PDB file of C-alpha atoms and ligand atoms in Angstrom:
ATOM      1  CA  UNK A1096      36.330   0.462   1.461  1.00  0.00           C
ATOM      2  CA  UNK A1097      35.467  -0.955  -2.129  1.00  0.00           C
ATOM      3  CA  UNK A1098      31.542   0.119  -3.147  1.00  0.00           C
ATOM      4  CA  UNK A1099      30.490  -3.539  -2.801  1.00  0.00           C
ATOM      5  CA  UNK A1100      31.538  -3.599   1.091  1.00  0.00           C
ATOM      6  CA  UNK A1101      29.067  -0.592   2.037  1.00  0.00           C
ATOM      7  CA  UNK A1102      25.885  -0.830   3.499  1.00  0.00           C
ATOM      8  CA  UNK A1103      22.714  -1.150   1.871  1.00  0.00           C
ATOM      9  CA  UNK A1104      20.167   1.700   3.016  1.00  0.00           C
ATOM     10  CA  UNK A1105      16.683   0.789   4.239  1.00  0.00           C
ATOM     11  CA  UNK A1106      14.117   3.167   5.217  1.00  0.00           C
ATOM     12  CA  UNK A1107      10.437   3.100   6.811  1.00  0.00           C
ATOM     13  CA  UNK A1108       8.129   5.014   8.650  1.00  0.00           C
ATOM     14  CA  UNK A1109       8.638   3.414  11.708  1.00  0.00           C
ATOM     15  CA  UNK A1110       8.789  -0.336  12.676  1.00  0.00           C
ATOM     16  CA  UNK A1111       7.189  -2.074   9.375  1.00  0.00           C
ATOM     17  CA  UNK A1112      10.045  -1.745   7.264  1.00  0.00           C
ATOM     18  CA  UNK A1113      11.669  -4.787   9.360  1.00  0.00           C
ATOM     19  CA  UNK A1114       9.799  -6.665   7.299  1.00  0.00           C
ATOM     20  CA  UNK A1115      11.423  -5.429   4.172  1.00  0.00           C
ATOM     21  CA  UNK A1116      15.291  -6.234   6.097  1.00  0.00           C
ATOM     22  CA  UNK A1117      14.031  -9.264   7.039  1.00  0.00           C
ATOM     23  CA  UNK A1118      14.174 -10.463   3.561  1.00  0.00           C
ATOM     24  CA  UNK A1119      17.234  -8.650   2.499  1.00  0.00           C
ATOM     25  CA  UNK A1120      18.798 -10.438   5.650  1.00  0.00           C
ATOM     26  CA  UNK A1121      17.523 -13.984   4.507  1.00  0.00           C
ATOM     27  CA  UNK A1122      17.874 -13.179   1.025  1.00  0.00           C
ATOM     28  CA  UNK A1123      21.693 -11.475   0.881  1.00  0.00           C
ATOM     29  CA  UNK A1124      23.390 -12.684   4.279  1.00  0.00           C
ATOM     30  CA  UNK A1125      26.066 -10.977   3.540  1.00  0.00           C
ATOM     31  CA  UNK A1126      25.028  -7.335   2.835  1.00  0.00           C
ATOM     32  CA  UNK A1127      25.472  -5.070   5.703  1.00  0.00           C
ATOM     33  CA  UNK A1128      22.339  -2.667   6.326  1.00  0.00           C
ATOM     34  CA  UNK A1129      21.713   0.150   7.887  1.00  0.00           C
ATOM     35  CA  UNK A1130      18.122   0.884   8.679  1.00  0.00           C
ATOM     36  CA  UNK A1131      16.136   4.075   9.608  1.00  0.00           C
ATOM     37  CA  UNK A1132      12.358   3.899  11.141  1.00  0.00           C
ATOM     38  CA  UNK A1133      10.467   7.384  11.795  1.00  0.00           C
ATOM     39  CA  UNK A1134       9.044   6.019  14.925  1.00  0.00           C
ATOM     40  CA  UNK A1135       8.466   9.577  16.507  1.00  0.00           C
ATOM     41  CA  UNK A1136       6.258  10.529  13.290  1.00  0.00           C
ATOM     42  CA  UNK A1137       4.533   7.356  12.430  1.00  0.00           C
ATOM     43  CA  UNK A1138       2.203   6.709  11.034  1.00  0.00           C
ATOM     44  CA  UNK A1139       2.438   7.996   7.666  1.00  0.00           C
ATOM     45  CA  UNK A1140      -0.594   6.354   6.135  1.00  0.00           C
ATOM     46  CA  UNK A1141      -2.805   9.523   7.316  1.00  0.00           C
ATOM     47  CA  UNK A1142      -0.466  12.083   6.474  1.00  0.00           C
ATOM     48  CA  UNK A1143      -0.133  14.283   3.780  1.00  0.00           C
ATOM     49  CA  UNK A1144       2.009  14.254   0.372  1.00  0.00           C
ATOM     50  CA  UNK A1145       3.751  17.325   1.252  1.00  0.00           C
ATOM     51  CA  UNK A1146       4.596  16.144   4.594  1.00  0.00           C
ATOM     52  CA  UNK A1147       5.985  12.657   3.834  1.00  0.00           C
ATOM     53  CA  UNK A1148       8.071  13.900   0.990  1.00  0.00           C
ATOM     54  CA  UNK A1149       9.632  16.718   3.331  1.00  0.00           C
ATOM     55  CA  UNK A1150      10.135  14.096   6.209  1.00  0.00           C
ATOM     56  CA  UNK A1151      11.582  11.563   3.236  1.00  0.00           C
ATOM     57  CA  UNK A1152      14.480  14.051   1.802  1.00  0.00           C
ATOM     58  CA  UNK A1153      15.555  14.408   5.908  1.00  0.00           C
ATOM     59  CA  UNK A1154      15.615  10.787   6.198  1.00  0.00           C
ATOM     60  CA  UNK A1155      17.136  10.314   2.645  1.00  0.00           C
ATOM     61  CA  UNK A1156      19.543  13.049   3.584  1.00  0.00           C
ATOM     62  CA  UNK A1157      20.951  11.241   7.392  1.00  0.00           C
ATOM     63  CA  UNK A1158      21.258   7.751   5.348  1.00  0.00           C
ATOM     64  CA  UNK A1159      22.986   9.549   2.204  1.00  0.00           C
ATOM     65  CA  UNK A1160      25.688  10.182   5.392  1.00  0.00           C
ATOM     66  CA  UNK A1161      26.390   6.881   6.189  1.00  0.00           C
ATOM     67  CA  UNK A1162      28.325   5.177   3.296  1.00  0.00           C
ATOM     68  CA  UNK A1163      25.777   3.618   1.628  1.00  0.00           C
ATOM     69  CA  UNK A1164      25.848   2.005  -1.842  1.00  0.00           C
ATOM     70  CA  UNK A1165      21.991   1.529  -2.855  1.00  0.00           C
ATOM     71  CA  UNK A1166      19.127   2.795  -1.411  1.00  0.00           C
ATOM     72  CA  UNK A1167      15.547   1.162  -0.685  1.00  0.00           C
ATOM     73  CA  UNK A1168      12.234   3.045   0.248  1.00  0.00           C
ATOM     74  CA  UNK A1169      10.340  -0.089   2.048  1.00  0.00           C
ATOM     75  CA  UNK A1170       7.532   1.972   3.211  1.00  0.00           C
ATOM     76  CA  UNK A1171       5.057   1.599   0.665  1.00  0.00           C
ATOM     77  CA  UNK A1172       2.990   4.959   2.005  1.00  0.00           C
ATOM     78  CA  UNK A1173       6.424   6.702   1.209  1.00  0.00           C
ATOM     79  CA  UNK A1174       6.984   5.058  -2.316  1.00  0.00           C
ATOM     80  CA  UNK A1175       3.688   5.687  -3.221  1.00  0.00           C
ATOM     81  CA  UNK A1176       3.846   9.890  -3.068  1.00  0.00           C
ATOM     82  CA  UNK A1177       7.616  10.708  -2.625  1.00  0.00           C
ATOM     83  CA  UNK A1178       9.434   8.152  -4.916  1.00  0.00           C
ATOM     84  CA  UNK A1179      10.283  11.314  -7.118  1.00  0.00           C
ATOM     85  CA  UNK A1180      11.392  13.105  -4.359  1.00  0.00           C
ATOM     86  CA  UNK A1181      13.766  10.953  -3.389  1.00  0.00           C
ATOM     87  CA  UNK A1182      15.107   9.998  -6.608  1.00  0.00           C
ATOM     88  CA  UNK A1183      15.972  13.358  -6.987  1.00  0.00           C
ATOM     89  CA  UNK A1184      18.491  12.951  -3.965  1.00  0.00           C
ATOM     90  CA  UNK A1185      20.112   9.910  -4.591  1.00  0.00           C
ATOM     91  CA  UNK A1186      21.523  10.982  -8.435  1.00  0.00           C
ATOM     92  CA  UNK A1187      22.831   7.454  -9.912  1.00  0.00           C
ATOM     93  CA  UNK A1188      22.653   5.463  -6.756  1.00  0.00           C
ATOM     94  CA  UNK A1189      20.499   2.038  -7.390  1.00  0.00           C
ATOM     95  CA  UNK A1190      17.432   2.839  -5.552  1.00  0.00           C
ATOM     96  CA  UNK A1191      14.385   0.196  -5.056  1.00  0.00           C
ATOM     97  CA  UNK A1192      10.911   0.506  -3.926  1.00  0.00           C
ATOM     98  CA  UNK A1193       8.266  -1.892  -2.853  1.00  0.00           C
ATOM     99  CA  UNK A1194       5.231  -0.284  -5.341  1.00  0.00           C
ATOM    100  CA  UNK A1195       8.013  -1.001  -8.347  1.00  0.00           C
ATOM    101  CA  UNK A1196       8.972  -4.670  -7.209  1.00  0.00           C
ATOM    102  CA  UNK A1197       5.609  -5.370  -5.842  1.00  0.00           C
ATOM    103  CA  UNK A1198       3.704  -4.185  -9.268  1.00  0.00           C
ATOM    104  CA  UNK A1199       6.333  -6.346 -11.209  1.00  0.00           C
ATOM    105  CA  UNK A1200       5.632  -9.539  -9.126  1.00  0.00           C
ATOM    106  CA  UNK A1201       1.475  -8.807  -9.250  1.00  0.00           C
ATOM    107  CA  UNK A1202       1.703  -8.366 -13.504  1.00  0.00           C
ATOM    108  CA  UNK A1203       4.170 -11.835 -13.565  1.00  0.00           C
ATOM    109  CA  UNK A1204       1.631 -13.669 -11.057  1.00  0.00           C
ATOM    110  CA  UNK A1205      -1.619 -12.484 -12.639  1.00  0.00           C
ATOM    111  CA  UNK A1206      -3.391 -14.796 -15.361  1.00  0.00           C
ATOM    112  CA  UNK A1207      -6.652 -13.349 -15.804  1.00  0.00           C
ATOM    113  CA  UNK A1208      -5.104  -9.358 -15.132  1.00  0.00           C
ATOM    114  CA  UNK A1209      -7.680  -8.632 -12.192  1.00  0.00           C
ATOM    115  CA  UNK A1210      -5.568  -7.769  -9.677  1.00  0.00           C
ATOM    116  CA  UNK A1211      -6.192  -6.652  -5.996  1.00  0.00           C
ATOM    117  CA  UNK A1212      -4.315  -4.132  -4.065  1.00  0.00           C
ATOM    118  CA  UNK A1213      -5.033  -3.720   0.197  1.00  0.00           C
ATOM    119  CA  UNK A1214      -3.101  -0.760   1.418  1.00  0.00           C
ATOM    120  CA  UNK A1215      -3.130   2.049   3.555  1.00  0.00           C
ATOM    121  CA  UNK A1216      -5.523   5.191   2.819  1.00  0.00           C
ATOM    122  CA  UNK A1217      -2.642   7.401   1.719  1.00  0.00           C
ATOM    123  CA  UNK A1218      -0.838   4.718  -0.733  1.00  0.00           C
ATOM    124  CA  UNK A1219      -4.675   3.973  -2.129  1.00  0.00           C
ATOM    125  CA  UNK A1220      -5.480   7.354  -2.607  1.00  0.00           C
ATOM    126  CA  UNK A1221      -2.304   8.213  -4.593  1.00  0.00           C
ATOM    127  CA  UNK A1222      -3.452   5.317  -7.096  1.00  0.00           C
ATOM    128  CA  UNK A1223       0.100   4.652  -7.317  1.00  0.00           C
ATOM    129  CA  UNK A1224       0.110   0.629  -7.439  1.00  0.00           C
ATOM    130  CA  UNK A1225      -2.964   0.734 -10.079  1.00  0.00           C
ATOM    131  CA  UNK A1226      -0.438   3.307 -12.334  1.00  0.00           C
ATOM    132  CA  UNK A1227       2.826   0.687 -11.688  1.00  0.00           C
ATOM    133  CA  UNK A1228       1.068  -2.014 -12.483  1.00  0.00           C
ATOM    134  CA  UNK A1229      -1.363  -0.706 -15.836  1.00  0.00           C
ATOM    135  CA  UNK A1230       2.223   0.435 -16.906  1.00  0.00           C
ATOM    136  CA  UNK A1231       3.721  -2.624 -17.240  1.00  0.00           C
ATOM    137  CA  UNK A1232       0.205  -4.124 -18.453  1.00  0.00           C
ATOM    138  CA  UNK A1233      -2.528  -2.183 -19.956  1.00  0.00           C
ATOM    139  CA  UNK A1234      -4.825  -5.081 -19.633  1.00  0.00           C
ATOM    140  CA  UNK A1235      -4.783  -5.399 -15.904  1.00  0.00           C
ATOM    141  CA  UNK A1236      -7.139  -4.444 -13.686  1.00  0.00           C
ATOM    142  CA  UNK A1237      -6.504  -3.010 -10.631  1.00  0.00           C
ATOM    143  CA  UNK A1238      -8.761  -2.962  -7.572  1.00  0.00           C
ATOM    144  CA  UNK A1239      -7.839  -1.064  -4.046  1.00  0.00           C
ATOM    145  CA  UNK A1240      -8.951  -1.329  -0.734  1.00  0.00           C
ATOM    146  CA  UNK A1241      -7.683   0.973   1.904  1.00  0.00           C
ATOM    147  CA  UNK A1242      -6.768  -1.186   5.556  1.00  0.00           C
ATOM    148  CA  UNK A1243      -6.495   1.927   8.086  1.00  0.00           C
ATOM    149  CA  UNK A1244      -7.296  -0.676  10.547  1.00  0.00           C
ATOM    150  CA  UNK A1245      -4.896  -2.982  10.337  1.00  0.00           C
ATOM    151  CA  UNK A1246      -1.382  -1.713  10.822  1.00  0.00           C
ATOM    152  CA  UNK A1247      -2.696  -0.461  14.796  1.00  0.00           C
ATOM    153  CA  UNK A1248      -4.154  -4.206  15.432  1.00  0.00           C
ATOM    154  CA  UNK A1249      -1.042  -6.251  13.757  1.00  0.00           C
ATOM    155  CA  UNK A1250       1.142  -3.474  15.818  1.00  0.00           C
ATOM    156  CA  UNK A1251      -0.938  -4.684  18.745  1.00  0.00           C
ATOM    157  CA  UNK A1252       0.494  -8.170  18.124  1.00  0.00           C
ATOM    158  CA  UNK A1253      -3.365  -9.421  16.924  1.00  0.00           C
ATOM    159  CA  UNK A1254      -2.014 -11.787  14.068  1.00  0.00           C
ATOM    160  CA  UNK A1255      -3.972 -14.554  14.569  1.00  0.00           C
ATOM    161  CA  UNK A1256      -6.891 -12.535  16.234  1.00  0.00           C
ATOM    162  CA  UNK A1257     -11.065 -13.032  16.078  1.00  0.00           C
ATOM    163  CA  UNK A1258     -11.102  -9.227  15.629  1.00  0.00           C
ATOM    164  CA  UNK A1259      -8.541  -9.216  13.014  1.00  0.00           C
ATOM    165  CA  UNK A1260      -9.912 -12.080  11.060  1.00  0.00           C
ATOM    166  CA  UNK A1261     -13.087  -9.988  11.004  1.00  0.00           C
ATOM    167  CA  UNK A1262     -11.689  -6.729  10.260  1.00  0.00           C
ATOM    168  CA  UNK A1263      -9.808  -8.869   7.335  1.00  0.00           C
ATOM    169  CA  UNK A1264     -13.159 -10.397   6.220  1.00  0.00           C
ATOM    170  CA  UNK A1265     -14.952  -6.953   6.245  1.00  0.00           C
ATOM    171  CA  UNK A1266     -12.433  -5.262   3.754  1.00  0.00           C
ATOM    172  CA  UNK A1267     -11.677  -8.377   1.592  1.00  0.00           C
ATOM    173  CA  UNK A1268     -15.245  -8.158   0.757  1.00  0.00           C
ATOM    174  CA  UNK A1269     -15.036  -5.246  -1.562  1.00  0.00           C
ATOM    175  CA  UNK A1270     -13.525  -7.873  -3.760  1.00  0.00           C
ATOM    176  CA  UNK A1271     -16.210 -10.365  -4.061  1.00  0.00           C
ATOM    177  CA  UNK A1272     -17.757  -9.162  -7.141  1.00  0.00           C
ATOM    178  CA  UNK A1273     -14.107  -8.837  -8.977  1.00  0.00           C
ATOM    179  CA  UNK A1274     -12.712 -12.471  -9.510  1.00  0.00           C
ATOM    180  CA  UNK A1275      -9.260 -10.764  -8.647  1.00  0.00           C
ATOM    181  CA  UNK A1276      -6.647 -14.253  -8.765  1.00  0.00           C
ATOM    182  CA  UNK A1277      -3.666 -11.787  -7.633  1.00  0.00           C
ATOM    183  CA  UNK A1278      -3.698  -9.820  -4.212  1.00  0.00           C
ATOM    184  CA  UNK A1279      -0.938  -7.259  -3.301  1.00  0.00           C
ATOM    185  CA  UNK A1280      -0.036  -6.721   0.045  1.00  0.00           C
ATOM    186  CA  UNK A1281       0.931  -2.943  -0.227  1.00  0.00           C
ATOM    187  CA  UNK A1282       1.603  -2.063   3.130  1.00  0.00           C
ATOM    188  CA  UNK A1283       5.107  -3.390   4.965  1.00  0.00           C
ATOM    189  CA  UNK A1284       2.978  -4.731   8.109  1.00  0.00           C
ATOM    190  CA  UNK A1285       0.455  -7.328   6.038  1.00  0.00           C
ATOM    191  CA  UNK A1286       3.541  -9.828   5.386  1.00  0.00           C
ATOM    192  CA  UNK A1287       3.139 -10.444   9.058  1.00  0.00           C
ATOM    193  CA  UNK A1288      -0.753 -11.524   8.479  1.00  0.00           C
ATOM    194  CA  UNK A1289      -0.093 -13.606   5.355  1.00  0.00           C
ATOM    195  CA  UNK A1290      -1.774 -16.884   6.942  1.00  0.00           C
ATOM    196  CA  UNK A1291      -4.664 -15.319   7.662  1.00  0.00           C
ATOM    197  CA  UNK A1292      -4.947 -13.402   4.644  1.00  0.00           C
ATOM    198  CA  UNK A1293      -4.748 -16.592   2.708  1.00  0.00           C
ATOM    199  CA  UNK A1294      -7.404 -18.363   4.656  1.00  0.00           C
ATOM    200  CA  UNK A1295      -9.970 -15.361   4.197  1.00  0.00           C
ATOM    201  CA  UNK A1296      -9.167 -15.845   0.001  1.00  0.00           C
ATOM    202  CA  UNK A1297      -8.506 -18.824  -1.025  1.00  0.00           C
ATOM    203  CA  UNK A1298      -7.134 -19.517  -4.459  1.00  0.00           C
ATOM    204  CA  UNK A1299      -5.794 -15.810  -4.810  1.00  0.00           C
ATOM    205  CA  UNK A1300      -2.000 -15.731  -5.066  1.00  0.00           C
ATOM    206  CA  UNK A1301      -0.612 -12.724  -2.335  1.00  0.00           C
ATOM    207  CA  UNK A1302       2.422 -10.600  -3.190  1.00  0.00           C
ATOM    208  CA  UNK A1303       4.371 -10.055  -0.573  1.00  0.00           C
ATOM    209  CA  UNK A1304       6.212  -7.122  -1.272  1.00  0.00           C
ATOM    210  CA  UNK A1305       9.321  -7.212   0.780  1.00  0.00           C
ATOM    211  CA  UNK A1306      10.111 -10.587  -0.633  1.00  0.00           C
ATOM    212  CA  UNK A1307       9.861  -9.265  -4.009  1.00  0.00           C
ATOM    213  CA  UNK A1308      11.927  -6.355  -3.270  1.00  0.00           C
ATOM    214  CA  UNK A1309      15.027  -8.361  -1.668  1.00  0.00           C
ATOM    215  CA  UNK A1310      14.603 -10.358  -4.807  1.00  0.00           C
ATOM    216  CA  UNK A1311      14.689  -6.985  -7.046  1.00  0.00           C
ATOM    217  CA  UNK A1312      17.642  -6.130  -4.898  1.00  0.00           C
ATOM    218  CA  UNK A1313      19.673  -8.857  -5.255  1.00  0.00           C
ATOM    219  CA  UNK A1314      19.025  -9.078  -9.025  1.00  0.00           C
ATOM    220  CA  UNK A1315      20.268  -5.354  -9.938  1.00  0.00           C
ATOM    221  CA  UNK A1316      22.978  -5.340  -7.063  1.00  0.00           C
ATOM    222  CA  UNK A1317      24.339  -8.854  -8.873  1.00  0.00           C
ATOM    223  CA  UNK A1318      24.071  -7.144 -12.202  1.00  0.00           C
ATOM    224  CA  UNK A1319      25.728  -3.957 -11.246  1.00  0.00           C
ATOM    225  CA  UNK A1320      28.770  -6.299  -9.557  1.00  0.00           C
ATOM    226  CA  UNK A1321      27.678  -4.796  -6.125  1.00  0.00           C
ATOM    227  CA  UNK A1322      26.869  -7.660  -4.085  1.00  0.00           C
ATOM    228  CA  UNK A1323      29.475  -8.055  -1.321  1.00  0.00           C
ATOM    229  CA  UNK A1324      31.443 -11.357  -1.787  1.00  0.00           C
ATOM    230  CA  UNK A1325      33.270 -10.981   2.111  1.00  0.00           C
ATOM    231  CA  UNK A1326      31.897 -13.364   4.043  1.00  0.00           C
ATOM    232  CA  UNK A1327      32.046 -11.909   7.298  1.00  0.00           C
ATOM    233  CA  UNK A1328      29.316 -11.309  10.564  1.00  0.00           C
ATOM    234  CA  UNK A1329      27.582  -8.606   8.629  1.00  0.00           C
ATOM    235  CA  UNK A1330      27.020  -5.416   9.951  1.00  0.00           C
ATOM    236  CA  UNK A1331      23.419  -4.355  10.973  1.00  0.00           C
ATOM    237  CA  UNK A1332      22.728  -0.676  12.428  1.00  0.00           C
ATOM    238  CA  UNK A1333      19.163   0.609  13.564  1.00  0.00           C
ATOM    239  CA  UNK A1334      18.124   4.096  13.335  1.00  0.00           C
ATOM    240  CA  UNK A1335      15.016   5.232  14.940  1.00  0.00           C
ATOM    241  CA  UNK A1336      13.488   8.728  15.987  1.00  0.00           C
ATOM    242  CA  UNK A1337      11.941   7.831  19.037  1.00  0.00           C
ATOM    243  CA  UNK A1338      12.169   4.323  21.037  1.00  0.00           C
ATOM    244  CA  UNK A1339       8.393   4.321  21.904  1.00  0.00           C
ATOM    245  CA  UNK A1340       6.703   2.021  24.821  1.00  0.00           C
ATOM    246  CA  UNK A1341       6.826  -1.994  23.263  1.00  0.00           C
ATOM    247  CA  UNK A1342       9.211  -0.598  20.287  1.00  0.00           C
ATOM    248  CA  UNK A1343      12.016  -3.277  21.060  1.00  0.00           C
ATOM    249  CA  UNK A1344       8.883  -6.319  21.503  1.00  0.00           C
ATOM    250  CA  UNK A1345       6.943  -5.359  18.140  1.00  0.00           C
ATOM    251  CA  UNK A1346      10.664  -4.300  15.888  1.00  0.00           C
ATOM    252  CA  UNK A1347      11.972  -7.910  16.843  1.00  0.00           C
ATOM    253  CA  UNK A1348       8.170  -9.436  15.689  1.00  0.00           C
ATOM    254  CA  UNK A1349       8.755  -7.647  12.438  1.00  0.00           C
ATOM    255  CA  UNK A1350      12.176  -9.216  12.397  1.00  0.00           C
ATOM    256  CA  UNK A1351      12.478 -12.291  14.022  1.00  0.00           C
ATOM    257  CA  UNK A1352      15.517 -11.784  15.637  1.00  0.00           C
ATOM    258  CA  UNK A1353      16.984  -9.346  18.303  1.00  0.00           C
ATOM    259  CA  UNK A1354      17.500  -5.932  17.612  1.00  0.00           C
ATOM    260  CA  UNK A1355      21.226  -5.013  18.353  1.00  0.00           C
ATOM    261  CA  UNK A1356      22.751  -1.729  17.543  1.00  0.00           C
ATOM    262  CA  UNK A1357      19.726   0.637  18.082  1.00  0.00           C
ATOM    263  CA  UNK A1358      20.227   4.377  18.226  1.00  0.00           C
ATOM    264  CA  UNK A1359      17.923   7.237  18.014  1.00  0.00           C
ATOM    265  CA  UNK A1360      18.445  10.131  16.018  1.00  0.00           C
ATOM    266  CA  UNK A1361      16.685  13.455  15.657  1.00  0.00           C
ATOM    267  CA  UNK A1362      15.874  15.076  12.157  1.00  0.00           C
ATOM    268  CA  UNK A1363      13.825  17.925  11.161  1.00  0.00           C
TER     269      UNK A1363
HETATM  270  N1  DGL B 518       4.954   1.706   6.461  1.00  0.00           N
HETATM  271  C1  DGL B 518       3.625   2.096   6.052  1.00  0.00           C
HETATM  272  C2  DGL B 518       3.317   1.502   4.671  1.00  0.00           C
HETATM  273  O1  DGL B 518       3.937   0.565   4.194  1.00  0.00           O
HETATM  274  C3  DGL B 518       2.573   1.676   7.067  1.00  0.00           C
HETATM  275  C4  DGL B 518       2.641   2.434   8.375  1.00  0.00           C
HETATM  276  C5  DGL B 518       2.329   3.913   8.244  1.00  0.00           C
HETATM  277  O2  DGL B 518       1.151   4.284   8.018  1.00  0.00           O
HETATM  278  O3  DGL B 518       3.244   4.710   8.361  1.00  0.00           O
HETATM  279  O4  DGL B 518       2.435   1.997   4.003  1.00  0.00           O
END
């Protein structure tokens, strides 16, 4: 099989990284993908740094076994504390992130360099998105809020919800005072609440990060001559740890389409 016909690797800690193939899907039809959710150890927004970079290398290891060509971490909890980690795996294969792309699409979006960040408690604490982005442009100002709530209530289906709108309203507050014009969504379930986001702050521009990221995907992969040219029914394979109760209902949500091919796997 020439390099260009392998699979692209995508990997979460549980259902939110649909999101992330969801773009790659509308954005490279014909990349095959295999895909790997931690559904019997989500969530990872709580956990520790020590414990999401040893559960990372397992998962990094099981997808390094199935003939991939490029690699991308689409949970941002993950890519926020164990992006070194599992660099250090992977040796030259291209390997994306959503901090990276979203940080590059936040510094090319902002005018006035006050940016906004909403994430979970884990990827706020590390400070990674404030370091990405004050990388690429000293200037900028970064400003986080941590959303603990949200990924249970747009897991719950609540997208268009009183109680999510208010929850929303409550933590958007903490940037009334900083005339942000730029808000990143740095988790891989707030794509899925990007209407109401928008309503609740008007005249910000939102990064959604697993847009950016198919688009950082399909840049490199075109550069690098690794985009697959067949034109075939591409090949999509699930790999979860657990199938918990509603998995199949919330996974095709994230996706928007059916969820063939599902098999669970044990690591660790
Ligand atoms: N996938 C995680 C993220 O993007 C959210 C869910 C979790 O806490 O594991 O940060």
């Amino acid at each position: 099989m020439r390099e260009s016909q392998k699979a692209i690797g995508v990997f979460d800690s549980g259902v939110g990284g649909l999101t992330v193939v969801r773009a790659l899907m509308e954005r490279l039809p014909n990349e095959n993908i295999v895909y790997f959710g931690d559904t019997a150890r989500v969530p990872y927004g709580t956990k520790s740094r020590n414990t999401i970079e040893q559960f990372s290398e397992q998962i990094v290891r099981f997808l390094l076994e199935q003939n991939i060509k490029s690699l991308v971490i689409a949970c941002n909890t993950i890519a926020a504390v164990a992006e070194h980690r599992v660099r250090r795996l992977t040796g030259a294969m291209p390997v994306f992130d959503v901090i990276n792309a979203g940080a590059d699409a936040a510094v090319a979006a902002t005018s006035t360099g006050k940016i906004g960040v909403i994430a979970t408690t884990t990827t706020v604490n590390s400070n990674a998105y404030a370091r990405a982005i004050e990388a690429r442009r000293a200037d900028c100002h970064v400003f986080s809020q941590a959303c603990p709530l949200l990924v249970p209530l747009i897991e719950e289906g609540w997208l268009d919800n009183e109680v999510t709108r208010l929850t929303v309203r409550e933590y958007l507050s903490s940037f009334t005072s900083k005339h942000i014009d730029t808000l990143v969504l740095g988790c891989t379930h707030y794509p899925l609440i990007k209407p109401l986001l928008s309503d609740e702050i008007c005249g910000v521009t939102l990064v959604d990060s697993a847009i950016t990221t198919a688009e950082a995907v399909a840049n490199k992969l075109k550069n690098l001559d690794l985009l697959n040219e067949i034109q075939d029914i591409p090949d999509y394979r699930f790999f979860v740890s657990d199938i918990p109760l509603r998995f199949r209902a919330i996974g095709e949500s994230f996706l928007n389409r059916s969820l063939d091919q599902l098999e669970i796997v044990s690591l660790g």
